[in-house]
CSV table of C-alpha atoms and ligand atoms in Angstrom, one decimal:
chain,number,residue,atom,x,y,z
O,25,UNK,CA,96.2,107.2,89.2
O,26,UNK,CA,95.2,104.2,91.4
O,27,UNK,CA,97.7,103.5,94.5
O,28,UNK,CA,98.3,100.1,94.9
O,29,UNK,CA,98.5,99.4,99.0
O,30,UNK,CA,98.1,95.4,98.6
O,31,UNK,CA,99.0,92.9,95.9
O,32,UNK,CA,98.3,89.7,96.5
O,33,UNK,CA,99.2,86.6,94.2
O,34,UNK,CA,98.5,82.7,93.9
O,35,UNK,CA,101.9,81.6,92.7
O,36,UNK,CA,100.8,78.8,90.7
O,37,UNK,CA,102.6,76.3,87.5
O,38,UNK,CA,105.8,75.4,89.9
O,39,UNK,CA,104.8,71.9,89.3
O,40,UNK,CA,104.6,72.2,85.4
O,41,UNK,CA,107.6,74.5,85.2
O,42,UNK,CA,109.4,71.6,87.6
O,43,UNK,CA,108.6,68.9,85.4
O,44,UNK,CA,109.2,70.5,82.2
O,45,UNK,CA,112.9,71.8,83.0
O,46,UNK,CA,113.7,69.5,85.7
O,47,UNK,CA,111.6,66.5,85.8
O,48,UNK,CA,110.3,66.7,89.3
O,49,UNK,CA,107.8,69.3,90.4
O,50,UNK,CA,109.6,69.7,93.7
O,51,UNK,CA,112.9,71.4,91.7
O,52,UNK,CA,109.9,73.6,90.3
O,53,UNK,CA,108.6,74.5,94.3
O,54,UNK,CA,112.4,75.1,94.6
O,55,UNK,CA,112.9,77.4,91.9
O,56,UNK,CA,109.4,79.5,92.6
O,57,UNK,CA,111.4,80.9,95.4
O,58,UNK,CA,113.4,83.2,93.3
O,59,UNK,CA,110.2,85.0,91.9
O,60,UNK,CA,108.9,85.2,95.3
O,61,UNK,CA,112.6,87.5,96.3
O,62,UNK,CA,111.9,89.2,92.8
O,63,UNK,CA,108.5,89.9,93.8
O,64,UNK,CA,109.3,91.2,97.6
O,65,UNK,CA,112.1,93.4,96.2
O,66,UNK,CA,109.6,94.8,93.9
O,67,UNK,CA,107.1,95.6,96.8
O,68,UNK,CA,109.5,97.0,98.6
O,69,UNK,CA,110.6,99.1,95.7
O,70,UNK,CA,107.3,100.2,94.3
O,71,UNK,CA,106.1,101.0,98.4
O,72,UNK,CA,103.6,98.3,98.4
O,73,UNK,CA,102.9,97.8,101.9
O,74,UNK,CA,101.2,94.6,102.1
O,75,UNK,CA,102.4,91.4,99.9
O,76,UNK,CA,100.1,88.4,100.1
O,77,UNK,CA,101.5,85.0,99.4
O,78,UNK,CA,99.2,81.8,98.4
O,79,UNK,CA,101.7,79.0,99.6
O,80,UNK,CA,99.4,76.6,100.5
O,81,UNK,CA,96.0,75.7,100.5
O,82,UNK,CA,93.5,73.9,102.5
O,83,UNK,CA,93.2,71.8,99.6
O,84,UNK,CA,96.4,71.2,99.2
O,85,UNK,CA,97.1,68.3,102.1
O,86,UNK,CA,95.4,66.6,98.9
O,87,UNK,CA,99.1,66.2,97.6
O,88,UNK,CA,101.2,63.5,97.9
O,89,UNK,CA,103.4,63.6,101.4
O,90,UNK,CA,106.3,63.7,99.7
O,91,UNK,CA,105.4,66.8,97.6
O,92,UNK,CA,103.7,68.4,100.8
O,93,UNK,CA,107.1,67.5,103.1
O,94,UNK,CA,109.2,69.1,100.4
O,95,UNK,CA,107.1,72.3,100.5
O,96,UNK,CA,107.2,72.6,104.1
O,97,UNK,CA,111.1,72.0,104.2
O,98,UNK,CA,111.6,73.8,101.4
O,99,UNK,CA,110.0,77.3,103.6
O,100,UNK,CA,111.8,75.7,106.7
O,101,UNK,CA,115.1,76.1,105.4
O,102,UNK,CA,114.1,79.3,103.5
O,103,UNK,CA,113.1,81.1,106.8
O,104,UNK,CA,115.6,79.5,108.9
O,105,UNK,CA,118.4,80.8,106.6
O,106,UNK,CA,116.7,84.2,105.5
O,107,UNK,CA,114.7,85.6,108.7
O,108,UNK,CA,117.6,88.0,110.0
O,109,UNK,CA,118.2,89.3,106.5
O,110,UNK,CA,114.1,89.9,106.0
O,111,UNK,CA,114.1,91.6,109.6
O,112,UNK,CA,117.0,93.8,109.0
O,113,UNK,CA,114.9,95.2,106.0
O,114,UNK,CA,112.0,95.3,108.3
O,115,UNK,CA,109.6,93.4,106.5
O,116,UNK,CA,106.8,92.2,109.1
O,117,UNK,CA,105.8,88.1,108.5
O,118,UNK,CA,102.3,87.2,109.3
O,119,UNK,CA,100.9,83.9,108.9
O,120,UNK,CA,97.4,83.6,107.4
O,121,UNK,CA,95.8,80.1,108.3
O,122,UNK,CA,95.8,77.3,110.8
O,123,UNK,CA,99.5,76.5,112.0
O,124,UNK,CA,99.4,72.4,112.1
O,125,UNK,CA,102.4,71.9,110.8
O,126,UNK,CA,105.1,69.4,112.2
O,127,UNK,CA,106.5,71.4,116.0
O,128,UNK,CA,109.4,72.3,114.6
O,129,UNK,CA,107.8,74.3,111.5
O,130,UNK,CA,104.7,76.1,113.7
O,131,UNK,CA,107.4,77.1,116.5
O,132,UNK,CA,109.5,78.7,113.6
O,133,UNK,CA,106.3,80.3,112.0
O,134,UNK,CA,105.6,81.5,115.2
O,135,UNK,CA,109.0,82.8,116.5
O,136,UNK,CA,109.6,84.7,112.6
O,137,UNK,CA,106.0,86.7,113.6
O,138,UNK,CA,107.0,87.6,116.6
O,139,UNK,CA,110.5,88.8,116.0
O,140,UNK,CA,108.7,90.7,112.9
O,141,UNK,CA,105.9,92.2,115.0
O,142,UNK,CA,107.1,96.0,114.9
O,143,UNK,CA,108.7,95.9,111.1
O,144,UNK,CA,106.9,98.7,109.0
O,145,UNK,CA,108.5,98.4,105.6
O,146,UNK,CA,106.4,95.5,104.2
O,147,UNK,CA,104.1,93.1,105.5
O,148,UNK,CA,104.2,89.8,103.7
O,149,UNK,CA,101.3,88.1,104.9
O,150,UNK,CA,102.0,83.6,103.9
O,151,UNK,CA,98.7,82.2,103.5
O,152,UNK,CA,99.4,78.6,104.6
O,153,UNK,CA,96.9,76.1,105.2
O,154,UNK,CA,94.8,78.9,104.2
O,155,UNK,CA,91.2,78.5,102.3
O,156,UNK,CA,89.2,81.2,101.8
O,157,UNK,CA,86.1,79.2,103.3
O,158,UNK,CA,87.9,77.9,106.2
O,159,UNK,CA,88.6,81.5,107.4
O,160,UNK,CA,85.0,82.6,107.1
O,161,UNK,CA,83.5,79.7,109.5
O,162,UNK,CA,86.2,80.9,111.6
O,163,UNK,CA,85.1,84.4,112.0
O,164,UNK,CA,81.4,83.4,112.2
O,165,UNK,CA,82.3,81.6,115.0
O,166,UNK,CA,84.0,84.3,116.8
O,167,UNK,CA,81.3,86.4,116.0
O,168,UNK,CA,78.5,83.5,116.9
O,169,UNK,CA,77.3,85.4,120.3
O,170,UNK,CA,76.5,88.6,118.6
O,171,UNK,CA,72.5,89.3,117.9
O,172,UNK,CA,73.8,91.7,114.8
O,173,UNK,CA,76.8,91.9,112.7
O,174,UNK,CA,78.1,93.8,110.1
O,175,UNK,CA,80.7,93.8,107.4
O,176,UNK,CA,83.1,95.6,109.8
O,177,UNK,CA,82.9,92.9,112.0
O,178,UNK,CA,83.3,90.0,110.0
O,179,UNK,CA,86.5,92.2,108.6
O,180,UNK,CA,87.8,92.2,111.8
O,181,UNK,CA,87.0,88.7,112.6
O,182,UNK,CA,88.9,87.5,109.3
O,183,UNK,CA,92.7,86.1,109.5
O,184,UNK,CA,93.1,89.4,107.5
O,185,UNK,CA,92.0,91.7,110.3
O,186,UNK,CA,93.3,95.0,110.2
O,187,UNK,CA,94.6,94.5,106.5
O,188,UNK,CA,93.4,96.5,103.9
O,189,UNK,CA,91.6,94.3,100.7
O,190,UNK,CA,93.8,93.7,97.8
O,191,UNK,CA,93.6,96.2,95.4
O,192,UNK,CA,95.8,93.9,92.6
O,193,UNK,CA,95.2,89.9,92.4
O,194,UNK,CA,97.6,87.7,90.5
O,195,UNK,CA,97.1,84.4,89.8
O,196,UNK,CA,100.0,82.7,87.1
O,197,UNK,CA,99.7,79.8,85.8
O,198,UNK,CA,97.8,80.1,83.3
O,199,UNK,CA,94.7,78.9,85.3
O,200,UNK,CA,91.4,81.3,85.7
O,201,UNK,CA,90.0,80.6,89.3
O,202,UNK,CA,90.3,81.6,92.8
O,203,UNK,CA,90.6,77.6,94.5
O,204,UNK,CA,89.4,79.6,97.4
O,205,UNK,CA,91.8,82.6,97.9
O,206,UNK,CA,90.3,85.4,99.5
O,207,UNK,CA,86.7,85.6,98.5
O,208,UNK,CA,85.6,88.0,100.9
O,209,UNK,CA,88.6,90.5,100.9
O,210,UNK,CA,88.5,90.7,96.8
O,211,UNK,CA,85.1,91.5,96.3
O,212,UNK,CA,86.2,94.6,94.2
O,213,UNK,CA,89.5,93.3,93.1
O,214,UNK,CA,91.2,94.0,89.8
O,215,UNK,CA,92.1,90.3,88.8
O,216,UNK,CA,94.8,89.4,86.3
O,217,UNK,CA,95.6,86.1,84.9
O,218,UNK,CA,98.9,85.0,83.5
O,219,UNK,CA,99.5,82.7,81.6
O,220,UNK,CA,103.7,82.2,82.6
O,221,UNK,CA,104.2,79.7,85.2
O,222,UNK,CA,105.2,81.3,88.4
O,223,UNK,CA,109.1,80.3,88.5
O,224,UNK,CA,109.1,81.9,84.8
O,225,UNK,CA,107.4,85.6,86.2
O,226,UNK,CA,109.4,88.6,85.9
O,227,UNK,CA,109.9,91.7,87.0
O,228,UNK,CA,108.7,93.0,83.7
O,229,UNK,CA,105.2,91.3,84.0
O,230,UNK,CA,104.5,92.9,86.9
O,231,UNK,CA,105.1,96.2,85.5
O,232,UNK,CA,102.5,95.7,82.9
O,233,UNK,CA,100.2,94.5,85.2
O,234,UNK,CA,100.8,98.0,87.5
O,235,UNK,CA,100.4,100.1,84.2
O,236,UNK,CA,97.3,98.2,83.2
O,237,UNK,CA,96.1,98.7,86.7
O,238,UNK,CA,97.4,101.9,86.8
O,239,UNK,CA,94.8,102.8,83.4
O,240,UNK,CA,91.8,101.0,84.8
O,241,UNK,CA,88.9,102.5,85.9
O,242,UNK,CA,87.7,100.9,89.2
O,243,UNK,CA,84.0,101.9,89.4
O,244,UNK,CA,82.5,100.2,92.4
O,245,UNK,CA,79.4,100.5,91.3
O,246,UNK,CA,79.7,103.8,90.0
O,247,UNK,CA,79.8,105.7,86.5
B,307,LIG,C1,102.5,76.0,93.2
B,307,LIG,O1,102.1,75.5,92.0
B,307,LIG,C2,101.3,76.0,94.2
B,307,LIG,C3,101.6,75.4,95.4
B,307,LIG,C4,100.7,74.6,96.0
B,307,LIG,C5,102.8,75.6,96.1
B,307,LIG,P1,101.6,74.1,91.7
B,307,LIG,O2,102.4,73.1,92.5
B,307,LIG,O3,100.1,74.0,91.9
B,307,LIG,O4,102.0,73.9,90.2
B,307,LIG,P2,101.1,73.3,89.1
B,307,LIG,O5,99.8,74.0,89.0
B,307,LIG,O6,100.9,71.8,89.4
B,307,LIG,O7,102.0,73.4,87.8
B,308,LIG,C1,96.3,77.2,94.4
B,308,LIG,O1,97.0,76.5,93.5
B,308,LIG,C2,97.0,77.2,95.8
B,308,LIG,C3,98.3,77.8,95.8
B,308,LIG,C4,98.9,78.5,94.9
B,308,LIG,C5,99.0,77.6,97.1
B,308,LIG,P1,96.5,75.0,93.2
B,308,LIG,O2,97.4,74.5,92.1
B,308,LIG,O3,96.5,74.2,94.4
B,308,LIG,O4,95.0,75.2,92.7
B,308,LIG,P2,94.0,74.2,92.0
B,308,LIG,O5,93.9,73.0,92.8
B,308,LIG,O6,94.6,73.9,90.6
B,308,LIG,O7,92.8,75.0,91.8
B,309,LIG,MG1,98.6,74.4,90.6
């Protein structure tokens, strides 16, 4: 049976669910939360240690300001209101991506890692302002001086240093692409694409997706 160490998931149709039930995509952001708490309570149950969160892309400062100030509030308030609860179950935070956010937002994004740091139960790692291209020019760079260098440095020179790759990728939504999510890390991921929007993802659909996973055959090259 395959042991599944880290899911990671691009949480995508909150806009579509939003304007469908609500009429404004930003009441569909809103609602997306509750599948992201039904998703870390399922980590936490199933002992998945590492939970990786697409929240917001490099490509996403596309959007309108007012969607984009919505979003960041939206996790402002969310962490501001839910840090001590997601310390006391020991879940570690770590931020993958550039913090320019407003002061107030990159202090708070900073202050939830640290008080995190030493939490062991489950790592949620919030890819914000990630894009999977950005992060590779940045670990060339680190790595610029060196005369050789191998995979195992460019691991260790990604935002996702010292993070094992993603054996499960989810992308809902009903949309079959990466829009730059970790193409390095998921060379030999198992990839599955839903179509439910994310706000309408259940507990249920992830427990076919851990059977499926559970029945697959991951060859890496092998027979
Ligand atoms: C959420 O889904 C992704 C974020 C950027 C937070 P979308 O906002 O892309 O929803 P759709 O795809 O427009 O429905
Ligand atoms: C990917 O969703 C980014 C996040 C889920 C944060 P998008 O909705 O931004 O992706 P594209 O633009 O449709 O590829
Ligand atoms: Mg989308």
């Amino acid at each position: 049976m395959n042991l599944v160490k880290h899911m990671a998931i691009i949480m995508d149709g909150n806009g579509r669910w939003g304007l469908k039930h609500k009429n404004s995509r930003n009441l569909g952001h809103r609602e997306g939360l509750k599948t992201v708490e039904m998703v870390m309570r399922y980590c936490i149950k199933k002992k998945i240690k590492f939970l990786t969160l697409y929240a917001f892309s490099t490509e996403n400062w596309k959007r309108p300001l007012k969607e984009r100030n919505y979003l960041f509030n939206l996790l402002e308030i969310y962490l501001k209101e839910k840090l001590e609860r997601i310390n006391h179950e020991r879940i570690k935070i770590k931020i993958l991506g550039e913090k320019n956010f407003s002061k107030g937002l990159n202090k708070l994004l900073d202050f939830a890692e640290k008080k995190t740091m030493k939490n062991t139960k489950l790592q949620i790692n919030l890819a914000l302002n990630y894009g999977s291209k950005k992060e590779i020019v940045y670990a060339f760079n680190k790595l610029k001086k060196k005369s050789r260098i191998s995979e195992y440095d460019i691991n260790n020179s990604l935002y996702t240093k010292n993070i094992p790759d993603p054996e499960i990728l989810i992308r809902t939504g009903n949309t079959q692409r990466l829009s730059n999510f970790l193409l390095w890390q998921a060379a030999y991921t198992e990839i599955f694409f839903e179509k439910k929007l994310w706000p309408d993802f259940k507990n249920e659909d992830l427990n076919k997706i851990m059977k499926k996973f559970s029945n697959t055959k991951r060859n890496f090259g092998n027979v």
